[in-house]
C-alpha positions as a printed NumPy array, in Angstrom:
array([[ 89.819, 128.716, 108.233],
       [ 88.181, 127.825, 111.509],
       [ 90.377, 126.211, 114.15 ],
       [ 89.126, 122.758, 115.16 ],
       [ 92.449, 121.739, 116.692],
       [ 92.239, 120.345, 120.234],
       [ 95.025, 121.298, 122.6  ],
       [ 97.378, 118.374, 123.18 ],
       [ 98.172, 117.161, 126.67 ],
       [101.815, 116.684, 125.663],
       [104.124, 116.638, 122.677],
       [105.029, 112.946, 122.812],
       [104.271, 111.23 , 119.528],
       [102.438, 108.007, 120.261],
       [103.766, 106.026, 117.275],
       [107.475, 106.799, 117.429],
       [109.409, 106.036, 114.23 ],
       [112.4  , 104.934, 116.318],
       [110.594, 101.816, 117.53 ],
       [111.104,  98.609, 115.568],
       [107.356,  98.183, 115.071],
       [107.261, 101.362, 112.999],
       [108.729,  99.559, 109.989],
       [106.082,  96.837, 110.242],
       [103.368,  99.483, 110.429],
       [104.712, 101.311, 107.358],
       [104.778,  98.065, 105.38 ],
       [101.202,  97.228, 106.364],
       [ 99.957, 100.758, 105.638],
       [101.585, 100.611, 102.212],
       [ 99.873,  97.314, 101.434],
       [ 96.517,  98.662, 102.586],
       [ 96.513, 102.172, 101.197],
       [ 99.138, 102.652,  98.453],
       [ 96.838, 101.463,  95.632],
       [ 94.177, 103.886,  96.85 ],
       [ 96.669, 106.752,  97.089],
       [ 98.152, 106.056,  93.658],
       [ 94.674, 106.033,  92.129],
       [ 94.185, 109.579,  93.394],
       [ 97.568, 110.638,  92.021],
       [ 96.564, 109.294,  88.629],
       [ 93.244, 111.111,  88.937],
       [ 94.887, 114.515,  89.337],
       [ 97.234, 113.747,  86.457],
       [100.687, 113.398,  88.029],
       [103.112, 113.1  ,  85.144],
       [106.539, 113.805,  83.72 ],
       [108.214, 116.953,  84.971],
       [105.994, 117.485,  88.028],
       [107.475, 118.831,  91.248],
       [106.088, 116.897,  94.217],
       [106.345, 117.199,  97.974],
       [105.55 , 114.09 , 100.048],
       [104.852, 115.262, 103.627],
       [105.442, 112.871, 106.529],
       [106.693, 110.199, 104.174],
       [107.401, 107.555, 106.818],
       [108.486, 104.8  , 104.429],
       [109.728, 105.057, 100.828],
       [106.852, 103.55 ,  98.829],
       [104.934, 106.735,  97.984],
       [107.883, 108.995,  97.071],
       [109.402, 106.137,  95.047],
       [106.168, 105.786,  93.038],
       [106.072, 109.535,  92.472],
       [109.701, 109.594,  91.375],
       [108.999, 106.923,  88.79 ],
       [106.005, 108.89 ,  87.545],
       [107.63 , 112.335,  87.221],
       [110.814, 110.966,  85.648],
       [114.188, 112.671,  85.324],
       [112.658, 116.042,  84.45 ],
       [110.614, 116.122,  87.656],
       [111.517, 116.384,  91.31 ],
       [110.218, 114.644,  94.435],
       [111.128, 115.692,  97.955],
       [110.101, 113.454, 100.864],
       [110.055, 115.043, 104.321],
       [109.429, 113.826, 107.853],
       [110.367, 114.819, 111.385],
       [112.077, 111.427, 111.594],
       [113.461, 110.024, 108.343],
       [114.725, 106.748, 109.848],
       [112.718, 104.518, 107.505],
       [113.213, 106.495, 104.299],
       [116.887, 107.497, 104.554],
       [118.994, 105.575, 102.077],
       [115.967, 104.247, 100.203],
       [115.768, 106.84 ,  97.463],
       [118.673, 105.635,  95.263],
       [118.762, 109.198,  93.992],
       [115.174, 109.052,  92.782],
       [113.926, 111.514,  95.375],
       [115.362, 113.851,  97.985],
       [114.897, 113.19 , 101.72 ],
       [114.797, 116.02 , 104.264],
       [114.124, 116.234, 107.978],
       [111.314, 118.763, 108.256],
       [108.427, 119.743, 110.528],
       [105.499, 120.81 , 108.377],
       [103.812, 122.626, 111.279],
       [106.752, 124.839, 112.24 ],
       [109.063, 125.182, 109.235],
       [108.727, 126.866, 105.865],
       [108.119, 124.529, 102.912],
       [111.288, 122.881, 101.571],
       [113.182, 124.192,  98.581],
       [112.01 , 123.032,  95.182],
       [108.609, 124.654,  95.054],
       [106.169, 125.87 ,  94.156],
       [104.857, 122.353,  93.791],
       [102.545, 120.715,  91.284],
       [101.504, 118.124,  93.889],
       [101.678, 118.061,  97.675],
       [100.511, 114.934,  99.482],
       [100.199, 113.887, 103.126],
       [ 98.718, 110.604, 104.363],
       [ 97.902, 109.899, 107.999],
       [ 99.973, 112.898, 109.062],
       [ 97.844, 115.875, 110.037],
       [ 95.647, 113.945, 112.47 ],
       [ 98.731, 113.707, 114.704],
       [ 99.948, 117.311, 114.263],
       [ 99.045, 119.732, 117.063],
       [ 98.846, 122.802, 114.781],
       [ 97.366, 120.916, 111.855],
       [ 95.552, 123.916, 110.388],
       [ 98.794, 125.896, 110.184],
       [100.401, 122.931, 108.453],
       [ 97.54 , 122.693, 105.953],
       [ 97.79 , 126.389, 105.128],
       [101.539, 126.07 , 104.636],
       [101.028, 123.259, 102.141],
       [ 98.273, 125.096, 100.269],
       [100.469, 128.189,  99.932],
       [103.366, 126.093,  98.576],
       [101.356, 125.005,  95.513],
       [101.899, 126.534,  92.126],
       [ 98.795, 128.021,  90.488],
       [ 96.83 , 124.986,  89.301],
       [ 98.756, 122.649,  91.617],
       [ 97.017, 119.912,  93.62 ],
       [ 96.92 , 119.24 ,  97.348],
       [ 95.927, 115.652,  98.176],
       [ 95.318, 114.972, 101.872],
       [ 94.409, 111.562, 103.269],
       [ 93.641, 111.171, 106.929],
       [ 91.882, 108.887, 109.325],
       [ 88.485, 109.398, 110.911],
       [ 88.336, 106.706, 113.621],
       [ 85.338, 108.417, 115.214],
       [ 83.358, 107.71 , 112.034],
       [ 83.962, 103.937, 112.279],
       [ 85.606, 103.244, 115.647],
       [ 85.692,  99.433, 115.691],
       [ 88.677,  97.278, 114.834],
       [ 86.217,  94.33 , 114.752],
       [ 83.021,  95.654, 113.123],
       [ 81.415,  92.213, 113.606],
       [ 81.573,  92.129, 117.407],
       [ 80.046,  88.696, 117.953],
       [ 82.199,  87.178, 120.722],
       [ 84.587,  87.868, 123.6  ],
       [ 87.655,  87.996, 121.352],
       [ 86.075,  90.715, 119.23 ],
       [ 84.859,  92.59 , 122.32 ],
       [ 88.393,  92.557, 123.739],
       [ 89.833,  93.837, 120.456],
       [ 87.382,  96.734, 120.375],
       [ 88.037,  97.571, 124.034],
       [ 91.767,  97.778, 123.375],
       [ 91.078,  99.931, 120.313],
       [ 89.101, 102.33 , 122.518],
       [ 92.155, 102.528, 124.775],
       [ 94.39 , 103.272, 121.789],
       [ 92.045, 106.067, 120.669],
       [ 92.134, 107.527, 124.168],
       [ 95.929, 107.639, 124.042],
       [ 95.702, 109.44 , 120.695],
       [ 93.154, 111.903, 122.05 ],
       [ 95.364, 112.682, 125.048],
       [ 98.179, 113.603, 122.668],
       [ 96.063, 116.033, 120.676],
       [ 94.89 , 113.832, 117.788],
       [ 91.583, 114.9  , 116.242],
       [ 89.723, 111.598, 115.899],
       [ 87.116, 113.179, 113.603],
       [ 89.589, 115.005, 111.382],
       [ 89.167, 113.085, 108.136],
       [ 85.587, 114.223, 107.555],
       [ 86.669, 117.876, 107.836],
       [ 89.161, 117.762, 104.975],
       [ 86.849, 118.908, 102.137],
       [ 85.734, 121.952, 104.137],
       [ 89.273, 122.766, 105.224],
       [ 90.571, 122.591, 101.653],
       [ 87.875, 125.022, 100.531],
       [ 88.644, 127.336, 103.451],
       [ 92.304, 127.275, 102.377],
       [ 91.203, 128.751,  99.041],
       [ 91.385, 125.597,  96.921],
       [ 88.907, 124.806,  94.171],
       [ 87.575, 121.653,  92.482],
       [ 87.497, 119.982,  95.905],
       [ 86.341, 116.365,  96.064],
       [ 86.686, 113.534,  98.571],
       [ 86.025, 109.84 ,  99.117],
       [ 86.618, 107.252, 101.826],
       [ 87.991, 103.735, 102.077],
       [ 88.513, 101.216, 104.82 ],
       [ 89.55 ,  97.603, 104.376],
       [ 87.949,  94.79 , 106.344],
       [ 89.551,  91.361, 106.947],
       [ 92.75 ,  92.059, 105.007],
       [ 95.869,  90.169, 106.146],
       [ 97.623,  93.542, 106.284],
       [ 95.039,  94.718, 108.839],
       [ 96.22 ,  91.936, 111.156],
       [ 99.871,  92.919, 110.655],
       [ 99.016,  96.555, 111.345],
       [ 96.991,  95.755, 114.464],
       [ 99.662,  93.496, 115.938],
       [102.459,  96.009, 115.335],
       [100.39 ,  98.893, 116.69 ],
       [ 99.383,  97.062, 119.863],
       [102.962,  96.001, 120.526],
       [104.152,  99.545, 119.914],
       [101.742, 101.142, 122.415],
       [101.567,  98.238, 124.861],
       [103.48 ,  99.909, 127.69 ],
       [101.474, 103.108, 127.334],
       [ 98.153, 101.253, 127.447],
       [ 99.185,  99.472, 130.635],
       [100.664, 102.583, 132.256],
       [ 97.452, 104.524, 131.593],
       [ 95.297, 101.778, 133.089],
       [ 93.58 , 101.205, 129.742],
       [ 94.558,  97.523, 129.47 ],
       [ 96.4  ,  94.833, 131.373],
       [ 99.338,  92.763, 130.191],
       [ 97.101,  89.685, 130.268],
       [ 94.483,  91.329, 128.05 ],
       [ 97.122,  92.413, 125.555],
       [ 98.673,  88.937, 125.5  ],
       [ 95.258,  87.389, 124.85 ],
       [ 94.533,  89.861, 122.068],
       [ 97.877,  89.217, 120.368],
       [ 97.226,  85.475, 120.596],
       [ 93.773,  85.986, 119.064],
       [ 95.331,  87.881, 116.15 ],
       [ 97.896,  85.124, 115.622],
       [ 95.131,  82.502, 115.623],
       [ 93.609,  84.203, 112.557],
       [ 89.991,  84.274, 113.708],
       [ 89.526,  88.054, 113.925],
       [ 88.093,  90.003, 110.982],
       [ 90.076,  93.179, 111.579],
       [ 89.394,  96.545, 109.984],
       [ 90.894, 100.02 , 109.98 ],
       [ 89.28 , 103.344, 110.589],
       [ 88.135, 105.056, 107.388],
       [ 90.839, 106.754, 105.354],
       [ 89.255, 109.89 , 103.91 ],
       [ 90.987, 111.296, 100.844],
       [ 90.338, 114.885,  99.77 ],
       [ 91.885, 116.839,  96.956],
       [ 91.709, 120.358,  95.589],
       [ 93.744, 122.685,  93.425],
       [ 95.1  , 126.176,  93.831],
       [ 93.286, 128.542,  91.473],
       [ 95.211, 129.447,  88.364],
       [ 96.75 , 132.918,  88.421]])
């Protein structure tokens, strides 16, 4: 595999799970992307008895769906570096482990029939090492499904930039992307996933992309994200408190058609032995 990973300026994670806004973000992301993710799970045939590893779970919605699908004869393990929002939510349906996919060996329970990560690797400094680790943890014939953002492909939070409110929203989004870039995020990572899966030795690789426009959940996600990074935007000179207040008021007024960056989903399987 070639190494396209930029060197991060620091190891501070921009969207800290300890902040209260993280739960709002997880809820909005679930509303926006869970149906899309579950469609891909159905496409690769997740079923009874499968062993699944959910990487960077964040909230409980995806591992809970998988647990219902694999049933009592299967196993689902959900990992994250911070399990604050998934601890206590499994009701025994799936295991929860604190785990760093970039620096630790895969969790016990493998090899896995399915490994999935959504909006995880774009934030990981050594994302190629993490991808290789996941690919190697598959059983022969097992599937790796990776879903990650590509904000450089569609960078606007208001694609229809027709007035000052929309211009302000897009300017603040540029500031947010700059904060991500400074912390080592690859803003063009999503488009690379098919190539990277092939370079990891996987076969039957396919991919597609999805981004919602003007969904109520987009407004929830934007508001929570802006509030979560507000202090960092101001400290970096990328926005003022007045601009952020105006943007939050514009969101609350309901006149912004807000979008997300494209979520690119790619999947491939480990060759059978």
